[in-house]
mmCIF file of C-alpha atoms in Angstrom:
data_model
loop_
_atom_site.group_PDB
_atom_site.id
_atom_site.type_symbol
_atom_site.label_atom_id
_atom_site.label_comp_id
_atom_site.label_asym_id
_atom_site.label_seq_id
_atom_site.Cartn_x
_atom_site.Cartn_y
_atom_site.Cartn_z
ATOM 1 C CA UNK A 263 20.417 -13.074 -14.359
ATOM 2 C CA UNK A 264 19.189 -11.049 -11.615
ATOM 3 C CA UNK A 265 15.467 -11.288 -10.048
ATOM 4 C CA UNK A 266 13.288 -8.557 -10.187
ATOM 5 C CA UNK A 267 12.236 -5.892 -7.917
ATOM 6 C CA UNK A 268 9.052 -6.473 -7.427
ATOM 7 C CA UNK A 269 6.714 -2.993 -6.092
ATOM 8 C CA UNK A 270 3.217 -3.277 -5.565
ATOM 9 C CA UNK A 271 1.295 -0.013 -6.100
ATOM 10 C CA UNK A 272 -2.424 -0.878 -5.111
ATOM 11 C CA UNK A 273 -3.921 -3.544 -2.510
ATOM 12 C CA UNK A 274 -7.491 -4.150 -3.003
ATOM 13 C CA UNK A 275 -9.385 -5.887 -0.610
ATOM 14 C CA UNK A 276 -11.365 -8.784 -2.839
ATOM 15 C CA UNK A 277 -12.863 -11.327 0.302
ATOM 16 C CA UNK A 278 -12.732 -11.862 4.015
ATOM 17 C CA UNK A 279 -8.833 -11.768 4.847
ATOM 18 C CA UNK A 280 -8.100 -12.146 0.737
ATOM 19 C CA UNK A 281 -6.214 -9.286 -1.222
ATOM 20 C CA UNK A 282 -4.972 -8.335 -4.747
ATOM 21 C CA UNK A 283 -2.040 -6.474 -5.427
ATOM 22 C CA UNK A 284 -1.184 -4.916 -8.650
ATOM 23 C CA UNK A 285 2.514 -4.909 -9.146
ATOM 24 C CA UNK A 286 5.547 -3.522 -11.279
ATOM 25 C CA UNK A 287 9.051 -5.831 -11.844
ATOM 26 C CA UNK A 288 11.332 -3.784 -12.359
ATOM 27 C CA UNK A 289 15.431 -4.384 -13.829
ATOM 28 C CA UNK A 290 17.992 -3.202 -11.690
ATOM 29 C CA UNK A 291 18.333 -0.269 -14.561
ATOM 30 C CA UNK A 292 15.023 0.597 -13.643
ATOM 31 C CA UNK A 293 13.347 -0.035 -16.443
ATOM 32 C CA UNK A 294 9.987 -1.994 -16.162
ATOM 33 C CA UNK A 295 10.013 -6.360 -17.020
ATOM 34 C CA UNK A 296 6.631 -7.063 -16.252
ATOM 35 C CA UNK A 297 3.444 -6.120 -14.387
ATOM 36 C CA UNK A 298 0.595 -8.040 -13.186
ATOM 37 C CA UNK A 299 -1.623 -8.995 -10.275
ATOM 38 C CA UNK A 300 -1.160 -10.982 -7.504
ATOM 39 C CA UNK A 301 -3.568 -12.574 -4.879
ATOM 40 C CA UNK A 302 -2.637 -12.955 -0.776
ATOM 41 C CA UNK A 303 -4.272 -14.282 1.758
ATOM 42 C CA UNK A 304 -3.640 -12.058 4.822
ATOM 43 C CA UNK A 305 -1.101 -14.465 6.285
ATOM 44 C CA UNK A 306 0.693 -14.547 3.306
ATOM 45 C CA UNK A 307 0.727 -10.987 2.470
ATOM 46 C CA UNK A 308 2.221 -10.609 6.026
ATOM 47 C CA UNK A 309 5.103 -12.983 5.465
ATOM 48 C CA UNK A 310 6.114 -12.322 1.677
ATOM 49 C CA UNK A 311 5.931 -8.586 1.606
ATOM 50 C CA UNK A 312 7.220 -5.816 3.737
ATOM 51 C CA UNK A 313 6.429 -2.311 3.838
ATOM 52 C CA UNK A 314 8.650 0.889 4.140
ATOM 53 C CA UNK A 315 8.290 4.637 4.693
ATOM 54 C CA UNK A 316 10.645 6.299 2.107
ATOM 55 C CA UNK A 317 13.052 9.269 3.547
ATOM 56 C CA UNK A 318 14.284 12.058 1.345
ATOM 57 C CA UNK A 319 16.275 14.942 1.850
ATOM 58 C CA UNK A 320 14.192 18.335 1.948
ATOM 59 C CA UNK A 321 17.291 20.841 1.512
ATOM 60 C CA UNK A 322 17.058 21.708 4.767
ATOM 61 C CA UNK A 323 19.498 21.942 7.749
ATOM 62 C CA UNK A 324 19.160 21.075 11.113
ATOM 63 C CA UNK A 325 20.293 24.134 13.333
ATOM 64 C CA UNK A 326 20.279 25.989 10.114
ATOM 65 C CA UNK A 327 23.802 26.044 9.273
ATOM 66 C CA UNK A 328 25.612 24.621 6.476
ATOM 67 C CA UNK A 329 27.605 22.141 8.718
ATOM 68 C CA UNK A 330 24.258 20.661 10.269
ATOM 69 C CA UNK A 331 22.739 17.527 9.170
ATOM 70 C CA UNK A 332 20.577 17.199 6.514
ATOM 71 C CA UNK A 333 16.596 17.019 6.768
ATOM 72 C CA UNK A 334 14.517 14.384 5.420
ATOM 73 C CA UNK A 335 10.712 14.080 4.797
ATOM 74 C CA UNK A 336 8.785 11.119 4.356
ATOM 75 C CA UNK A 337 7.351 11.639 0.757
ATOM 76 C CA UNK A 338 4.244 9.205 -1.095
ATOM 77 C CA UNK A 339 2.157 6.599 0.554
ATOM 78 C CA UNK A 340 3.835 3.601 2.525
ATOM 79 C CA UNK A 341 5.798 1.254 -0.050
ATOM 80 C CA UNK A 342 5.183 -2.187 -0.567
ATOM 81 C CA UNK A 343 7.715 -4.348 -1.905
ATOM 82 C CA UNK A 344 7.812 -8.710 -1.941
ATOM 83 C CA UNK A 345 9.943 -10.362 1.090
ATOM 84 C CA UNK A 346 13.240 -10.997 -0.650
ATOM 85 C CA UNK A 347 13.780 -6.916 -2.382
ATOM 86 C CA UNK A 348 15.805 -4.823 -0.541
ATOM 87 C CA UNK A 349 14.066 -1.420 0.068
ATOM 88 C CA UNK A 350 16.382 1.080 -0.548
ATOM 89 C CA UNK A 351 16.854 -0.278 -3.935
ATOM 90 C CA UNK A 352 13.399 -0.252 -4.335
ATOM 91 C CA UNK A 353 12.563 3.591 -3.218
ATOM 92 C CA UNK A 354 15.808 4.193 -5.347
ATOM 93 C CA UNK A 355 14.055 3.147 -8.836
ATOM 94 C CA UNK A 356 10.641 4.468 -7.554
ATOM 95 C CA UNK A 357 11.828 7.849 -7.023
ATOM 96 C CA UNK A 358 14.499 7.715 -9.576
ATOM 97 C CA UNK A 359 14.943 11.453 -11.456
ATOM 98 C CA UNK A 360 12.699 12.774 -9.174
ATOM 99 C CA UNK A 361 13.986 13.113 -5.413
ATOM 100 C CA UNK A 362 17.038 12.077 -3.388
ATOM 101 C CA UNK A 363 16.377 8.717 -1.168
ATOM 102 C CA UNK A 364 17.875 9.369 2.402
ATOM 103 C CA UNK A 365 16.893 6.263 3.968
ATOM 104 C CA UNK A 366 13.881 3.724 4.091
ATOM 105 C CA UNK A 367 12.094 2.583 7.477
ATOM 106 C CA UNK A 368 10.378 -0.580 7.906
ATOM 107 C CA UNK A 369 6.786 -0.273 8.922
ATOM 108 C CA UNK A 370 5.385 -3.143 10.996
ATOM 109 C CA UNK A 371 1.850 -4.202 10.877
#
């Protein structure tokens, strides 16, 4: 059986270096398993999530030809996901239908 991809969606500061984080589990289908809340001290958020810019192609060209390369925008707020999920997959099943994932960049803290 195959873990979930775990996305958090909203971090809420509840206490002095203490957070909750709503999140979505998700099947490699990309339907939803589960949702929930978890709680992070601000070491532990650190060192069991990681957060990524997601890149998508705009249509656009670079140089404006056909043979250029291909544009990308960042699109949505930063995405958090837990340590272990890889973030392409991630941005792949959060912007499923909807855009065309180029790439996703780590964001450091």
């Amino acid at each position: 059986m195959n873990k979930p991809i775990r996305i958090y969606t909203r971090l809420r500061k509840i206490g002095d270096d203490y957070y909750e984080a709503e999140y979505k589990d998700y099947r490699p289908d990309g339907t939803v398993s589960g949702y929930g809340f978890e709680d992070f001290s601000g070491e532990r958020l650190e060192a069991q999530t990681k957060k990524y810019e997601v890149h998508v192609y705009n249509g656009k060209t670079m140089h404006g030809t056909r043979e250029g390369w291909r544009m990308t925008d960042i699109v949505g707020d930063v995405m958090r996901v837990s340590a272990k999920t890889s973030g392409l997959t991630a941005a792949r099943i959060l912007y499923k239908n909807r855009m065309d994932v180029a790439r996703v960049q780590r964001v450091r803290w």
